[in-house]
């Protein structure tokens, strides 16, 4: 079946511009995560959605970052007034159940963001 | 929040068995142990998950001692295509909710 998809695959923008990154999770998956990965580094948790519950935004690095999940499916990560340090790969993952015993996350290919 | 410690990097040769050990001294009673594999320019991919003793699938084995303060991922007879970063995660919520991916272990398989 179809996996997690993300768009665009690559995005080059100028400092100060806003960008929107899209994630389409696996159909039926109730949990959705956004991570950021800088070159050669591990994954940095950004935000988590579970069903219709309020998202956990504790990982967002600043108020320039926000995310929405419409209809419990597609999610959009928005970065306002981008800075060069925002350059990274942004990864989305989804899972089929409320996080807990035996949960497995399925990752998308990521969006590579370059802020000039 | 359970923290994990892994070697930064490992080298191996094709055909050898590779064991990557992860320390998680503060693991909680309900926590599961999960390993992911990440190739360059791709998102992480689930490899194996366990709670105690030994788990085996078509890709790897996971050995967990009785005290559960560590775990060892075993990759039998590695090939060049096993060159990747391997992440160990511990948690009841094994997802991003209050979970931290570390830097992982960079495995380099040589011919």
PDB file of C-alpha atoms in Angstrom:
ATOM      1  CA  UNK A   1       0.000   0.000   0.000  1.00  0.00           C
ATOM      2  CA  UNK A   2       0.975   3.658  -0.200  1.00  0.00           C
ATOM      3  CA  UNK A   3       3.400   4.932   2.386  1.00  0.00           C
ATOM      4  CA  UNK A   4       3.847   8.353   3.907  1.00  0.00           C
ATOM      5  CA  UNK A   5       4.367  10.976   1.254  1.00  0.00           C
ATOM      6  CA  UNK A   6       5.798  14.450   1.603  1.00  0.00           C
ATOM      7  CA  UNK A   7       5.944  17.441  -0.693  1.00  0.00           C
ATOM      8  CA  UNK A   8       7.867  19.157  -1.988  1.00  0.00           C
ATOM      9  CA  UNK A   9      10.865  16.840  -1.951  1.00  0.00           C
ATOM     10  CA  UNK A  10      13.182  19.855  -2.140  1.00  0.00           C
ATOM     11  CA  UNK A  11      12.581  23.517  -1.370  1.00  0.00           C
ATOM     12  CA  UNK A  12      14.962  26.424  -1.824  1.00  0.00           C
ATOM     13  CA  UNK A  13      13.851  29.734  -0.408  1.00  0.00           C
ATOM     14  CA  UNK A  14      15.238  33.106   0.521  1.00  0.00           C
ATOM     15  CA  UNK A  15      15.752  34.232   4.069  1.00  0.00           C
ATOM     16  CA  UNK A  16      12.624  35.899   5.410  1.00  0.00           C
ATOM     17  CA  UNK A  17      10.166  34.028   3.190  1.00  0.00           C
ATOM     18  CA  UNK A  18       7.465  31.705   4.493  1.00  0.00           C
ATOM     19  CA  UNK A  19       7.368  28.037   3.487  1.00  0.00           C
ATOM     20  CA  UNK A  20       4.772  25.289   3.767  1.00  0.00           C
ATOM     21  CA  UNK A  21       5.659  21.617   3.901  1.00  0.00           C
ATOM     22  CA  UNK A  22       3.037  18.949   3.367  1.00  0.00           C
ATOM     23  CA  UNK A  23       2.677  15.440   4.752  1.00  0.00           C
ATOM     24  CA  UNK A  24       0.199  12.778   3.661  1.00  0.00           C
ATOM     25  CA  UNK A  25       0.190   9.991   6.261  1.00  0.00           C
ATOM     26  CA  UNK A  26      -0.747   6.401   5.670  1.00  0.00           C
ATOM     27  CA  UNK A  27      -4.510   6.130   5.400  1.00  0.00           C
ATOM     28  CA  UNK A  28      -6.092   5.309   8.735  1.00  0.00           C
ATOM     29  CA  UNK A  29      -3.072   6.266  10.822  1.00  0.00           C
ATOM     30  CA  UNK A  30      -4.207   8.395  13.723  1.00  0.00           C
ATOM     31  CA  UNK A  31      -0.802   9.600  14.916  1.00  0.00           C
ATOM     32  CA  UNK A  32       1.397  11.980  12.938  1.00  0.00           C
ATOM     33  CA  UNK A  33       4.822  13.368  13.813  1.00  0.00           C
ATOM     34  CA  UNK A  34       7.122  16.018  12.412  1.00  0.00           C
ATOM     35  CA  UNK A  35      10.885  15.844  12.916  1.00  0.00           C
ATOM     36  CA  UNK A  36      13.813  17.915  11.748  1.00  0.00           C
ATOM     37  CA  UNK A  37      17.191  16.481  10.837  1.00  0.00           C
ATOM     38  CA  UNK A  38      20.220  18.649  10.235  1.00  0.00           C
ATOM     39  CA  UNK A  39      23.093  17.314   8.151  1.00  0.00           C
ATOM     40  CA  UNK A  40      24.828  14.461   9.941  1.00  0.00           C
ATOM     41  CA  UNK A  41      22.668  14.799  13.013  1.00  0.00           C
ATOM     42  CA  UNK A  42      19.939  12.761  14.663  1.00  0.00           C
ATOM     43  CA  UNK A  43      16.242  13.491  14.492  1.00  0.00           C
ATOM     44  CA  UNK A  44      14.793  16.405  16.425  1.00  0.00           C
ATOM     45  CA  UNK A  45      11.163  16.024  17.466  1.00  0.00           C
ATOM     46  CA  UNK A  46       8.996  19.009  16.501  1.00  0.00           C
ATOM     47  CA  UNK A  47       5.302  18.252  16.951  1.00  0.00           C
ATOM     48  CA  UNK A  48       2.908  15.357  17.401  1.00  0.00           C
ATOM     49  CA  UNK A  49      -0.768  14.924  16.480  1.00  0.00           C
ATOM     50  CA  UNK A  50      -2.980  12.148  17.803  1.00  0.00           C
ATOM     51  CA  UNK A  51      -6.508  11.927  16.455  1.00  0.00           C
ATOM     52  CA  UNK A  52      -8.549  14.960  17.387  1.00  0.00           C
ATOM     53  CA  UNK A  53      -6.541  15.748  20.505  1.00  0.00           C
ATOM     54  CA  UNK A  54      -4.641  18.982  20.885  1.00  0.00           C
ATOM     55  CA  UNK A  55      -1.171  18.560  19.373  1.00  0.00           C
ATOM     56  CA  UNK A  56       1.976  18.381  21.447  1.00  0.00           C
ATOM     57  CA  UNK A  57       3.947  21.395  20.248  1.00  0.00           C
ATOM     58  CA  UNK A  58       6.685  21.155  22.834  1.00  0.00           C
ATOM     59  CA  UNK A  59       9.397  20.467  20.247  1.00  0.00           C
ATOM     60  CA  UNK A  60       8.776  23.500  18.037  1.00  0.00           C
ATOM     61  CA  UNK A  61      11.959  25.617  18.200  1.00  0.00           C
ATOM     62  CA  UNK A  62      10.270  29.003  17.929  1.00  0.00           C
ATOM     63  CA  UNK A  63       6.929  30.699  17.295  1.00  0.00           C
ATOM     64  CA  UNK A  64       7.878  30.950  13.621  1.00  0.00           C
ATOM     65  CA  UNK A  65       7.021  27.256  13.380  1.00  0.00           C
ATOM     66  CA  UNK A  66       3.440  26.004  13.324  1.00  0.00           C
ATOM     67  CA  UNK A  67       1.599  22.948  12.088  1.00  0.00           C
ATOM     68  CA  UNK A  68      -1.928  21.922  11.308  1.00  0.00           C
ATOM     69  CA  UNK A  69      -3.611  18.641  10.640  1.00  0.00           C
ATOM     70  CA  UNK A  70      -6.849  18.898   8.750  1.00  0.00           C
ATOM     71  CA  UNK A  71      -9.521  16.269   9.087  1.00  0.00           C
ATOM     72  CA  UNK A  72      -7.197  14.005  11.001  1.00  0.00           C
ATOM     73  CA  UNK A  73      -5.215  13.282   7.848  1.00  0.00           C
ATOM     74  CA  UNK A  74      -2.992  15.663   5.871  1.00  0.00           C
ATOM     75  CA  UNK A  75      -0.655  17.896   7.838  1.00  0.00           C
ATOM     76  CA  UNK A  76       1.103  21.119   6.923  1.00  0.00           C
ATOM     77  CA  UNK A  77       4.197  22.447   8.675  1.00  0.00           C
ATOM     78  CA  UNK A  78       4.634  26.190   8.188  1.00  0.00           C
ATOM     79  CA  UNK A  79       7.826  28.099   8.827  1.00  0.00           C
ATOM     80  CA  UNK A  80       7.448  31.870   8.797  1.00  0.00           C
ATOM     81  CA  UNK A  81      10.254  34.339   8.118  1.00  0.00           C
ATOM     82  CA  UNK A  82      12.718  31.542   7.414  1.00  0.00           C
ATOM     83  CA  UNK A  83      16.265  31.772   8.682  1.00  0.00           C
ATOM     84  CA  UNK A  84      19.392  30.034   7.386  1.00  0.00           C
ATOM     85  CA  UNK A  85      19.479  27.830  10.486  1.00  0.00           C
ATOM     86  CA  UNK A  86      16.120  26.402   9.429  1.00  0.00           C
ATOM     87  CA  UNK A  87      17.884  24.581   6.590  1.00  0.00           C
ATOM     88  CA  UNK A  88      17.436  20.866   7.243  1.00  0.00           C
ATOM     89  CA  UNK A  89      15.475  17.805   6.205  1.00  0.00           C
ATOM     90  CA  UNK A  90      11.964  17.828   7.597  1.00  0.00           C
ATOM     91  CA  UNK A  91      10.604  14.330   8.152  1.00  0.00           C
ATOM     92  CA  UNK A  92       7.034  13.270   8.734  1.00  0.00           C
ATOM     93  CA  UNK A  93       5.985   9.952  10.263  1.00  0.00           C
ATOM     94  CA  UNK A  94       2.674   8.304  11.059  1.00  0.00           C
ATOM     95  CA  UNK A  95       1.575   5.347  13.144  1.00  0.00           C
ATOM     96  CA  UNK A  96      -1.601   3.375  13.388  1.00  0.00           C
ATOM     97  CA  UNK A  97      -2.355   3.627  17.067  1.00  0.00           C
ATOM     98  CA  UNK A  98      -2.077   5.801  20.058  1.00  0.00           C
ATOM     99  CA  UNK A  99       1.592   5.711  21.060  1.00  0.00           C
ATOM    100  CA  UNK A 100       2.214   2.867  23.382  1.00  0.00           C
ATOM    101  CA  UNK A 101       3.119  -0.738  23.423  1.00  0.00           C
ATOM    102  CA  UNK A 102       4.408  -1.929  20.115  1.00  0.00           C
ATOM    103  CA  UNK A 103       3.955   1.303  18.210  1.00  0.00           C
ATOM    104  CA  UNK A 104       5.872   1.596  14.952  1.00  0.00           C
ATOM    105  CA  UNK A 105       6.388   4.815  13.055  1.00  0.00           C
ATOM    106  CA  UNK A 106       6.459   4.928   9.271  1.00  0.00           C
ATOM    107  CA  UNK A 107       8.515   7.755   7.849  1.00  0.00           C
ATOM    108  CA  UNK A 108       8.168   9.716   4.654  1.00  0.00           C
ATOM    109  CA  UNK A 109      11.137  10.569   2.399  1.00  0.00           C
ATOM    110  CA  UNK A 110      11.441  14.051   3.848  1.00  0.00           C
ATOM    111  CA  UNK A 111      11.551  17.588   2.474  1.00  0.00           C
ATOM    112  CA  UNK A 112      14.993  19.103   2.061  1.00  0.00           C
ATOM    113  CA  UNK A 113      14.775  22.802   2.888  1.00  0.00           C
ATOM    114  CA  UNK A 114      17.556  25.189   1.979  1.00  0.00           C
ATOM    115  CA  UNK A 115      17.309  28.788   3.115  1.00  0.00           C
ATOM    116  CA  UNK A 116      19.641  31.112   1.256  1.00  0.00           C
TER     117      UNK A 116
ATOM    118  CA  UNK B   1      12.577  10.323  29.930  1.00  0.00           C
ATOM    119  CA  UNK B   2      14.719   7.332  29.115  1.00  0.00           C
ATOM    120  CA  UNK B   3      17.983   8.262  27.455  1.00  0.00           C
ATOM    121  CA  UNK B   4      19.940   5.929  25.229  1.00  0.00           C
ATOM    122  CA  UNK B   5      23.660   5.707  24.584  1.00  0.00           C
ATOM    123  CA  UNK B   6      25.117   4.085  21.479  1.00  0.00           C
ATOM    124  CA  UNK B   7      28.541   3.980  19.871  1.00  0.00           C
ATOM    125  CA  UNK B   8      28.970   6.792  17.393  1.00  0.00           C
ATOM    126  CA  UNK B   9      30.294   4.577  14.618  1.00  0.00           C
ATOM    127  CA  UNK B  10      31.301   1.033  13.744  1.00  0.00           C
ATOM    128  CA  UNK B  11      33.122  -0.566  10.833  1.00  0.00           C
ATOM    129  CA  UNK B  12      32.656  -4.100   9.570  1.00  0.00           C
ATOM    130  CA  UNK B  13      33.303  -6.293   6.536  1.00  0.00           C
ATOM    131  CA  UNK B  14      30.888  -8.066   4.298  1.00  0.00           C
ATOM    132  CA  UNK B  15      29.741 -11.406   5.641  1.00  0.00           C
ATOM    133  CA  UNK B  16      30.517 -10.598   9.251  1.00  0.00           C
ATOM    134  CA  UNK B  17      28.041 -10.455  12.112  1.00  0.00           C
ATOM    135  CA  UNK B  18      27.581  -6.992  13.590  1.00  0.00           C
ATOM    136  CA  UNK B  19      26.381  -6.310  17.119  1.00  0.00           C
ATOM    137  CA  UNK B  20      25.393  -2.797  18.142  1.00  0.00           C
ATOM    138  CA  UNK B  21      24.742  -2.282  21.829  1.00  0.00           C
ATOM    139  CA  UNK B  22      22.538   0.428  23.271  1.00  0.00           C
ATOM    140  CA  UNK B  23      22.537   1.441  26.944  1.00  0.00           C
ATOM    141  CA  UNK B  24      19.292   2.609  28.552  1.00  0.00           C
ATOM    142  CA  UNK B  25      19.852   2.580  32.293  1.00  0.00           C
ATOM    143  CA  UNK B  26      16.666   4.495  33.098  1.00  0.00           C
ATOM    144  CA  UNK B  27      14.289   2.278  31.159  1.00  0.00           C
ATOM    145  CA  UNK B  28      10.820   2.142  32.733  1.00  0.00           C
ATOM    146  CA  UNK B  29       8.722  -0.938  33.366  1.00  0.00           C
ATOM    147  CA  UNK B  30       6.369  -0.308  30.447  1.00  0.00           C
ATOM    148  CA  UNK B  31       9.034   0.789  27.982  1.00  0.00           C
ATOM    149  CA  UNK B  32       9.674  -1.084  24.771  1.00  0.00           C
ATOM    150  CA  UNK B  33      12.949  -1.016  22.854  1.00  0.00           C
ATOM    151  CA  UNK B  34      12.825  -0.179  19.166  1.00  0.00           C
ATOM    152  CA  UNK B  35      15.541   0.014  16.524  1.00  0.00           C
ATOM    153  CA  UNK B  36      15.364   1.978  13.299  1.00  0.00           C
ATOM    154  CA  UNK B  37      17.657   2.034  10.261  1.00  0.00           C
ATOM    155  CA  UNK B  38      18.281   5.119   8.153  1.00  0.00           C
ATOM    156  CA  UNK B  39      19.958   5.225   4.757  1.00  0.00           C
ATOM    157  CA  UNK B  40      21.286   8.488   3.352  1.00  0.00           C
ATOM    158  CA  UNK B  41      18.585  10.736   1.954  1.00  0.00           C
ATOM    159  CA  UNK B  42      15.789   8.542   3.329  1.00  0.00           C
ATOM    160  CA  UNK B  43      13.596   8.549   6.422  1.00  0.00           C
ATOM    161  CA  UNK B  44      14.244   6.010   9.190  1.00  0.00           C
ATOM    162  CA  UNK B  45      12.815   2.537   8.766  1.00  0.00           C
ATOM    163  CA  UNK B  46      11.639   0.232  11.561  1.00  0.00           C
ATOM    164  CA  UNK B  47      13.871  -2.807  12.017  1.00  0.00           C
ATOM    165  CA  UNK B  48      12.850  -4.592  15.186  1.00  0.00           C
ATOM    166  CA  UNK B  49      11.178  -4.091  18.555  1.00  0.00           C
ATOM    167  CA  UNK B  50      11.230  -6.012  21.812  1.00  0.00           C
ATOM    168  CA  UNK B  51      10.468  -5.918  25.503  1.00  0.00           C
ATOM    169  CA  UNK B  52      12.646  -8.654  26.983  1.00  0.00           C
ATOM    170  CA  UNK B  53      14.782 -11.703  26.112  1.00  0.00           C
ATOM    171  CA  UNK B  54      15.264 -12.263  22.405  1.00  0.00           C
ATOM    172  CA  UNK B  55      13.345 -11.212  19.336  1.00  0.00           C
ATOM    173  CA  UNK B  56      14.186 -12.324  15.818  1.00  0.00           C
ATOM    174  CA  UNK B  57      12.794 -11.370  12.432  1.00  0.00           C
ATOM    175  CA  UNK B  58      13.936 -11.732   8.849  1.00  0.00           C
ATOM    176  CA  UNK B  59      16.292  -8.775   9.169  1.00  0.00           C
ATOM    177  CA  UNK B  60      17.847  -8.864  12.624  1.00  0.00           C
ATOM    178  CA  UNK B  61      17.816 -10.169  16.164  1.00  0.00           C
ATOM    179  CA  UNK B  62      17.420  -8.148  19.328  1.00  0.00           C
ATOM    180  CA  UNK B  63      18.911  -9.382  22.571  1.00  0.00           C
ATOM    181  CA  UNK B  64      17.661  -7.873  25.833  1.00  0.00           C
ATOM    182  CA  UNK B  65      19.139  -9.000  29.174  1.00  0.00           C
ATOM    183  CA  UNK B  66      16.999  -9.576  32.215  1.00  0.00           C
ATOM    184  CA  UNK B  67      17.671  -6.142  33.734  1.00  0.00           C
ATOM    185  CA  UNK B  68      16.718  -4.471  30.410  1.00  0.00           C
ATOM    186  CA  UNK B  69      19.302  -1.744  30.952  1.00  0.00           C
ATOM    187  CA  UNK B  70      20.803  -2.451  27.569  1.00  0.00           C
ATOM    188  CA  UNK B  71      19.947  -4.112  24.291  1.00  0.00           C
ATOM    189  CA  UNK B  72      21.978  -5.464  21.405  1.00  0.00           C
ATOM    190  CA  UNK B  73      20.965  -5.353  17.769  1.00  0.00           C
ATOM    191  CA  UNK B  74      22.490  -8.244  15.837  1.00  0.00           C
ATOM    192  CA  UNK B  75      22.831  -8.048  12.060  1.00  0.00           C
ATOM    193  CA  UNK B  76      23.934 -11.442  10.717  1.00  0.00           C
ATOM    194  CA  UNK B  77      26.251 -11.567   7.700  1.00  0.00           C
ATOM    195  CA  UNK B  78      26.133  -7.904   6.773  1.00  0.00           C
ATOM    196  CA  UNK B  79      26.430  -6.697   3.206  1.00  0.00           C
ATOM    197  CA  UNK B  80      27.498  -3.371   1.729  1.00  0.00           C
ATOM    198  CA  UNK B  81      23.829  -2.333   1.625  1.00  0.00           C
ATOM    199  CA  UNK B  82      23.637  -2.498   5.418  1.00  0.00           C
ATOM    200  CA  UNK B  83      25.773   0.639   5.601  1.00  0.00           C
ATOM    201  CA  UNK B  84      23.425   3.036   7.412  1.00  0.00           C
ATOM    202  CA  UNK B  85      22.720   4.795  10.684  1.00  0.00           C
ATOM    203  CA  UNK B  86      21.018   2.683  13.344  1.00  0.00           C
ATOM    204  CA  UNK B  87      18.925   4.319  16.077  1.00  0.00           C
ATOM    205  CA  UNK B  88      17.893   2.806  19.380  1.00  0.00           C
ATOM    206  CA  UNK B  89      14.755   4.190  21.024  1.00  0.00           C
ATOM    207  CA  UNK B  90      13.248   3.394  24.366  1.00  0.00           C
ATOM    208  CA  UNK B  91       9.804   4.327  25.504  1.00  0.00           C
ATOM    209  CA  UNK B  92       6.248   3.351  26.131  1.00  0.00           C
ATOM    210  CA  UNK B  93       5.428   6.025  23.636  1.00  0.00           C
ATOM    211  CA  UNK B  94       7.973   4.903  21.082  1.00  0.00           C
ATOM    212  CA  UNK B  95       7.017   7.759  18.820  1.00  0.00           C
ATOM    213  CA  UNK B  96       8.015  11.343  18.839  1.00  0.00           C
ATOM    214  CA  UNK B  97       5.829  12.188  21.796  1.00  0.00           C
ATOM    215  CA  UNK B  98       8.416  12.947  24.480  1.00  0.00           C
ATOM    216  CA  UNK B  99      10.896  10.703  22.691  1.00  0.00           C
ATOM    217  CA  UNK B 100      14.333  11.720  21.565  1.00  0.00           C
ATOM    218  CA  UNK B 101      16.186  10.181  18.660  1.00  0.00           C
ATOM    219  CA  UNK B 102      19.885  10.229  19.460  1.00  0.00           C
ATOM    220  CA  UNK B 103      22.683  10.573  16.936  1.00  0.00           C
ATOM    221  CA  UNK B 104      22.561   6.840  16.281  1.00  0.00           C
ATOM    222  CA  UNK B 105      25.365   4.496  15.289  1.00  0.00           C
ATOM    223  CA  UNK B 106      26.902   4.900  11.846  1.00  0.00           C
ATOM    224  CA  UNK B 107      27.718   1.440  10.520  1.00  0.00           C
ATOM    225  CA  UNK B 108      30.093   1.259   7.572  1.00  0.00           C
ATOM    226  CA  UNK B 109      30.405  -2.101   5.847  1.00  0.00           C
ATOM    227  CA  UNK B 110      33.504  -2.606   3.750  1.00  0.00           C
ATOM    228  CA  UNK B 111      34.069  -5.040   0.909  1.00  0.00           C
TER     229      UNK B 111
END
